[in-house]
Coordinates of C-alpha atoms and ligand atoms in Angstrom, one line a residue:
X194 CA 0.0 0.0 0.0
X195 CA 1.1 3.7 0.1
X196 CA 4.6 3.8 0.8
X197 CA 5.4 6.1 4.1
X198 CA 6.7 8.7 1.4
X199 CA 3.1 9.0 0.3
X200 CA 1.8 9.2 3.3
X201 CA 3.5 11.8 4.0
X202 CA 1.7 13.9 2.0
X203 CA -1.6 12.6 2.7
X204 CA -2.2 15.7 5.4
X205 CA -4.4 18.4 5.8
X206 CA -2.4 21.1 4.8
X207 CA -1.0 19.6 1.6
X208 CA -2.4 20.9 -1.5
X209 CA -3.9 18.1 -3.7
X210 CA -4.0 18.5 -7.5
X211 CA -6.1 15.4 -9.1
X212 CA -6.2 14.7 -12.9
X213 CA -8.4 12.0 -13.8
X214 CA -9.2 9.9 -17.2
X215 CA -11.7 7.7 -19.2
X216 CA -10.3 4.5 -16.7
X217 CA -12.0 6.1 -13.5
X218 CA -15.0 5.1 -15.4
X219 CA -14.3 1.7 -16.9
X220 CA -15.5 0.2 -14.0
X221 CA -19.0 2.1 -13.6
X222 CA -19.4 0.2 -17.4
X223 CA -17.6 4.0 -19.5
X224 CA -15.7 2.6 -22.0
X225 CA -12.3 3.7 -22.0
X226 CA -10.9 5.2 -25.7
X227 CA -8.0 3.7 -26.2
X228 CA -6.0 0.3 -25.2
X229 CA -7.7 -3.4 -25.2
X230 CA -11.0 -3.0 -24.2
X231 CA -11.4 0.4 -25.7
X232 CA -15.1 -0.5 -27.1
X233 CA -14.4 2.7 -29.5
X234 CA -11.9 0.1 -31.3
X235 CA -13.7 0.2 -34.5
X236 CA -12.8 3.4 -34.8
X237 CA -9.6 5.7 -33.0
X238 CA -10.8 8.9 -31.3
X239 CA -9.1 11.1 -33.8
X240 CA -11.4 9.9 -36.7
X241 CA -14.9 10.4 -34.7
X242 CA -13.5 13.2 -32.1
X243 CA -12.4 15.8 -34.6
X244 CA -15.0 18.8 -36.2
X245 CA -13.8 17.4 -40.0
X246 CA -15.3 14.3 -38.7
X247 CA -18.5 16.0 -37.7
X248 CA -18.8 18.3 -40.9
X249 CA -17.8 15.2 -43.4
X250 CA -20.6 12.9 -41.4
X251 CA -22.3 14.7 -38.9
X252 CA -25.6 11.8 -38.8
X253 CA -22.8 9.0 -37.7
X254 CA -20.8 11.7 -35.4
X255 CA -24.0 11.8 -33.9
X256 CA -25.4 8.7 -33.1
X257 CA -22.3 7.8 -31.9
X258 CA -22.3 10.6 -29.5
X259 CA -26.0 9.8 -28.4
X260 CA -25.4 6.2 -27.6
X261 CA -22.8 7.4 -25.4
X262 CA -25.1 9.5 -23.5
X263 CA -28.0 6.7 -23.0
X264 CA -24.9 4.7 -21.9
X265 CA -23.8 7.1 -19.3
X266 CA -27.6 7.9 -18.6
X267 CA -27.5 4.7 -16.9
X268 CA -24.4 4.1 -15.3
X269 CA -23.3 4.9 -11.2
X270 CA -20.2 6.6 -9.7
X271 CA -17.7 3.8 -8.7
X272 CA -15.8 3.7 -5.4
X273 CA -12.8 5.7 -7.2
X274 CA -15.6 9.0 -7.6
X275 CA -16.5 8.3 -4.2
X276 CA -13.3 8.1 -2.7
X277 CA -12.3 11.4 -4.7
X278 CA -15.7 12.8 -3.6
X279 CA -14.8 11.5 0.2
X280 CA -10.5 13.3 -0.3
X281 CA -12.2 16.8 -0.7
X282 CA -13.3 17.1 2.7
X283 CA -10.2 16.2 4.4
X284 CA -7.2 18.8 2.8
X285 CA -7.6 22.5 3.1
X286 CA -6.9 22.2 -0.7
X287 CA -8.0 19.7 -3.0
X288 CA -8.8 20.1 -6.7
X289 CA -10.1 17.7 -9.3
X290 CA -9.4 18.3 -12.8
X291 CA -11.0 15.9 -15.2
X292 CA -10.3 14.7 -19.0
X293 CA -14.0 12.8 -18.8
X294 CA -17.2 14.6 -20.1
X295 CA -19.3 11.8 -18.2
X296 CA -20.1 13.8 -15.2
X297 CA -19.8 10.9 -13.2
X298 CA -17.2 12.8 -10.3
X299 CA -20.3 14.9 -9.9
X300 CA -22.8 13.0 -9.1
X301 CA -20.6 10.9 -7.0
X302 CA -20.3 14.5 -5.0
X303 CA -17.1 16.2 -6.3
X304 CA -17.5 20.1 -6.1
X305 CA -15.9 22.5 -8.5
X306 CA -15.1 20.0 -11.0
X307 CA -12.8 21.3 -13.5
X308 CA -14.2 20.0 -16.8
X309 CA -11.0 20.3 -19.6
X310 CA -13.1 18.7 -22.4
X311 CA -16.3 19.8 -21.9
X312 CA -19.4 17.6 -20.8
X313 CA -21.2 15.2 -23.3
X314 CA -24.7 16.2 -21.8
X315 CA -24.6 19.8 -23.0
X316 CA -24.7 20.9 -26.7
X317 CA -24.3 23.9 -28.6
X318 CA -24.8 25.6 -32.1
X319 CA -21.5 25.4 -34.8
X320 CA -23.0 28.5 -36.4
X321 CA -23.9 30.8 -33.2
X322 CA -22.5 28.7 -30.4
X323 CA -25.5 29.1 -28.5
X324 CA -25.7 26.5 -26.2
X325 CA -28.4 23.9 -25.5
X326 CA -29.3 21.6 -22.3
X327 CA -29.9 17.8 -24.0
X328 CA -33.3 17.9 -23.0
X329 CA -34.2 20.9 -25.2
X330 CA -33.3 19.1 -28.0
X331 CA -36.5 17.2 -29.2
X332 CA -36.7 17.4 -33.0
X333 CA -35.9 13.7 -34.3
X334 CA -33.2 15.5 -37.0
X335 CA -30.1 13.7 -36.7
X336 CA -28.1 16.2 -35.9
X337 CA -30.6 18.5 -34.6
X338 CA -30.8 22.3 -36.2
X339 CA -30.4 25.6 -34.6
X340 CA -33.3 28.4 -35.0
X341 CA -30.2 30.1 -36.8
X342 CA -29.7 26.9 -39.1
X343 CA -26.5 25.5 -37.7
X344 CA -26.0 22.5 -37.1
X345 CA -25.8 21.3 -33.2
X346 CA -22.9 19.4 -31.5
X347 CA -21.9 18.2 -28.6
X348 CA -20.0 20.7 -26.4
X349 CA -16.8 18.7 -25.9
X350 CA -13.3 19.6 -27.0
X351 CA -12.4 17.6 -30.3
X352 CA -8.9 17.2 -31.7
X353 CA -7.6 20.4 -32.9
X354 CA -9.9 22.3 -30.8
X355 CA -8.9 24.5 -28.0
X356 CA -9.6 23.2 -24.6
X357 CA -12.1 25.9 -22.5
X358 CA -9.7 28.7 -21.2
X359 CA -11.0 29.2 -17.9
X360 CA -10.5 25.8 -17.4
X361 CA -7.0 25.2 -18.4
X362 CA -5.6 28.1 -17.1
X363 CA -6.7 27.2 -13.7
X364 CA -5.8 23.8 -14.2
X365 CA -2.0 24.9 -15.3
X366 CA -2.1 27.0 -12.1
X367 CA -3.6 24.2 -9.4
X368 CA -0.9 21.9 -11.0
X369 CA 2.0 24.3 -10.9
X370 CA 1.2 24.9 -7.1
X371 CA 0.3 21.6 -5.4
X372 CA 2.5 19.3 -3.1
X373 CA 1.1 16.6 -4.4
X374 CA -0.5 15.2 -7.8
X375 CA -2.7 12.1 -8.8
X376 CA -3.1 11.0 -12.0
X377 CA -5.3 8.4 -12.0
X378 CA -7.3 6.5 -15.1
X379 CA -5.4 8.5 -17.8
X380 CA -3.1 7.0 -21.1
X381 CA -1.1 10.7 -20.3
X382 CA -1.3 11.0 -24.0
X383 CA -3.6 13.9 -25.0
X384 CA -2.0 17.4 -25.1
X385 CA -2.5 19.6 -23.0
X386 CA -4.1 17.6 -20.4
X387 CA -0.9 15.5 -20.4
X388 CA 1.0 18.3 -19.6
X389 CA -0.2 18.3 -16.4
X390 CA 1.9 16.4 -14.3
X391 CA 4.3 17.5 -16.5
X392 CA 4.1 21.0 -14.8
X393 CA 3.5 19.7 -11.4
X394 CA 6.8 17.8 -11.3
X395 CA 8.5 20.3 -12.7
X396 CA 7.7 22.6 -9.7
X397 CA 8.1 19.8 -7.0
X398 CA 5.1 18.0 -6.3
X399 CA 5.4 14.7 -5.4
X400 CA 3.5 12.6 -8.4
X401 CA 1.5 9.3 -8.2
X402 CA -0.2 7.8 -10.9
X403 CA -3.1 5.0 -10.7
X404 CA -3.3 2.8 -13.7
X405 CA -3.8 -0.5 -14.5
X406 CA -0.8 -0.6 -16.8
X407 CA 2.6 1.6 -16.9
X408 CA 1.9 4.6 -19.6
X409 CA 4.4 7.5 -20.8
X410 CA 3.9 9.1 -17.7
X411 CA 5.0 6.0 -15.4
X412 CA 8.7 6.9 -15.3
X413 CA 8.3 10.2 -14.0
X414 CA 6.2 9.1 -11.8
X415 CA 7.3 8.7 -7.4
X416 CA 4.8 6.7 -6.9
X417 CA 3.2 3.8 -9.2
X418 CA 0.3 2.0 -8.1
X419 CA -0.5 -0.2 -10.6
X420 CA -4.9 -2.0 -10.4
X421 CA -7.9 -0.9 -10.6
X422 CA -8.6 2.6 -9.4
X423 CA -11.9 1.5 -7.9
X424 CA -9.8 -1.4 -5.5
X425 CA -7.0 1.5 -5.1
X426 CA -8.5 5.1 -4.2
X427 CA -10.5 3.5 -1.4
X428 CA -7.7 2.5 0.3
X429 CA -6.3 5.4 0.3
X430 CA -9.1 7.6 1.3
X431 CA -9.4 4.9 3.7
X432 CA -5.8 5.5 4.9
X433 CA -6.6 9.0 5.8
X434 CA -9.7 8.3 7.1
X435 CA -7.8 6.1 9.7
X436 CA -5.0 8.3 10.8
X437 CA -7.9 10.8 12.4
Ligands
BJW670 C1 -7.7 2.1 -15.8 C2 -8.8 1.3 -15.6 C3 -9.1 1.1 -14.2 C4 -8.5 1.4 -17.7 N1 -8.4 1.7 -13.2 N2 -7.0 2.7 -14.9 C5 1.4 15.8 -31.6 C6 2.1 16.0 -30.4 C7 1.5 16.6 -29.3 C8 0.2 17.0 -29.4 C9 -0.5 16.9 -30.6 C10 0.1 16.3 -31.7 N3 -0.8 16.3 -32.7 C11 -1.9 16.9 -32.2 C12 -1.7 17.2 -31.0 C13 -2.7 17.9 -30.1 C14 -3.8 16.9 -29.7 C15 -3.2 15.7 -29.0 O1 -2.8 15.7 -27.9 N4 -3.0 14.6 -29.8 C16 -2.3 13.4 -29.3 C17 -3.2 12.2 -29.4 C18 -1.0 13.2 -30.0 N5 -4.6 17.6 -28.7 C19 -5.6 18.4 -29.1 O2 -5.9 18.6 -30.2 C20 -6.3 19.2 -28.0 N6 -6.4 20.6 -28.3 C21 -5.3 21.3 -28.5 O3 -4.1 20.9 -28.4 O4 -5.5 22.6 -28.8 C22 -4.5 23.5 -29.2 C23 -4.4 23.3 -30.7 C24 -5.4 23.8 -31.5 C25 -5.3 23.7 -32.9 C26 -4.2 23.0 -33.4 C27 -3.2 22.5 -32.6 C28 -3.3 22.6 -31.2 C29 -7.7 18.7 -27.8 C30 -7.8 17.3 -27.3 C31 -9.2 16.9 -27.2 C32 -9.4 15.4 -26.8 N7 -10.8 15.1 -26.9 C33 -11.2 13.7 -26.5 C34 -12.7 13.6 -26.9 C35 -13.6 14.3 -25.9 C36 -15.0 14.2 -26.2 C37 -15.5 12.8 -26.1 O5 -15.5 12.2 -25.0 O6 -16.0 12.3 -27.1 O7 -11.0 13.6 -25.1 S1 -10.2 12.4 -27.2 C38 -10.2 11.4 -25.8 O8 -8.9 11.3 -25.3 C39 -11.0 12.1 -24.8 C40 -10.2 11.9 -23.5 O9 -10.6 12.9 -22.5 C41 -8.8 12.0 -24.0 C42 -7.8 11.3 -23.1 O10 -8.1 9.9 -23.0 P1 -7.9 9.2 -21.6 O11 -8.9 9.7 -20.6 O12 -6.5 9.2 -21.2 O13 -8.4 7.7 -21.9 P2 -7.6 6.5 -22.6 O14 -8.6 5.5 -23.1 O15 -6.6 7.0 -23.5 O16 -6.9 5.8 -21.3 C43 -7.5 5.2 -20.3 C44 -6.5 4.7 -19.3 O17 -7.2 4.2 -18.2 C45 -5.6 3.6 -19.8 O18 -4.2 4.0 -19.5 C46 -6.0 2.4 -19.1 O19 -4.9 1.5 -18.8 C47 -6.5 3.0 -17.8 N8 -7.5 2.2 -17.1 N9 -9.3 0.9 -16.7 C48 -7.3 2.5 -13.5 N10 -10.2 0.4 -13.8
ZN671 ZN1 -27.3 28.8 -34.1

């Protein structure tokens, strides 16, 4: 378990920085994107995640992106949101910066979420950018048509796009100032939000990373625990928990 190093840094006055990926939410039944059981195998993020893909086919673009939400419509937080959730409470600072647009840290309780590619429930116009709530949207067109014409998307980041800049800046800033950093259910592959631990090593946070295999991040990386995020996080929540 965590090592005494680690536990070191699991006090109250330590400021957290937490970056989190599609694995966090393999085991709530969210495929992850990339890797073996990737169910988006058939076809690689770049050639469905990108607004060439969109224009070239919106209709498939789509459908894929609204059996994603029923998908997610119907699964739970597992006991890696929970635990996060639980973490918050205890340090004077704790921030949770998040890759997924599944909204799952949410409803497991997570505050402030910082959202770097957007959230899969929320839409918005290509032409105006106004932005629409999924349950607005009732016509049966496939996409779905702005009053203005445009087509509507789903308001998360695709390749090429920029990421929100609220959201990124604060996310460069929590990582450049935090004692310790979690990476947790990521490949560390996507720019910028691989550059995260990046920057918080750089300045002297301690870094841990929670995956169930090594990635590109691994080496740099203090602490390695390598599982499942939902057997791992609980345990160390619970270790905090027990030192009170
Ligand atoms: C478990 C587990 C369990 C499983 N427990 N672990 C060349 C070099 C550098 C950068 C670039 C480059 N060419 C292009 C770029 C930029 C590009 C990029 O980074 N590309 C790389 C792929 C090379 N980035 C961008 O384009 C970004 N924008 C940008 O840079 O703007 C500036 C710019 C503008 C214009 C021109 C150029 C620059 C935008 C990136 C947007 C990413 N969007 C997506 C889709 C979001 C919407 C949607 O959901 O549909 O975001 S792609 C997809 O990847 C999604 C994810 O958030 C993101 C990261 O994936 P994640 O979360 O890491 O998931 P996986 O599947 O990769 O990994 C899961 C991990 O979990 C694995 O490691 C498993 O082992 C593990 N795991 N079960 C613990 N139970
Ligand atoms: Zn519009």
């Amino acid at each position: 378990m965590a090592s005494e190093v680690l536990k070191t840094f699991l006090k109250k006055d330590k400021r957290v920085a937490v970056l989190t990926g599609a694995g966090i939410s393999a085991e709530s039944g969210v495929p992850t994107f990339r890797g073996e059981d990737g169910l988006w195998k058939k076809f690689k993020p770049e050639e469905l995640a990108t607004f060439d893909a969109f224009i070239s086919n919106p209709q498939l673009v789509w459908e894929w992106y609204e059996y994603r939400r029923k998908l997610i419509s119907e699964v739970k937080p597992n006991p890696a949101h929970y635990s996060l959730a639980e973490m918050q409470g205890y340090f004077e600072s704790f921030h949770l910066i998040t890759q997924n647009v599944d909204g799952l840290h949410q409803k497991a309780g997570s505050k402030e979420v910082i959202e770097l590619h957007g959230n899969i429930k929320r839409n918005k116009c290509i032409s105006c950018d106004k932005r629409f709530e999924e349950i607005e949207l009732t016509s049966k067109e496939m996409p779905p048509k702005c009053r203005c014409g445009g087509l509507i998307r789903p308001d998360v980041v695709w390749f090429g796009e920029m990421l929100p800049a609220e959201a990124i800046n604060k996310a460069h800033e929590l990582s450049s100032k935090c004692d310790i950093f979690f990476s947790i259910g990521t490949s560390a592959v996507v720019y910028p939000a691989a550059s995260l631990p990046l920057i918080a090593k750089k300045a002297g946070a301690y870094l841990v990373e929670v995956n169930l295999e090594r990635t590109e991040l691994s080496h740099l990386a203090d602490e390695v625990f390598l599982g499942k995020a939902g057997e791992i996080m609980p345990e160390i929540a619970g270790f905090i928990k027990d030192k009170d």
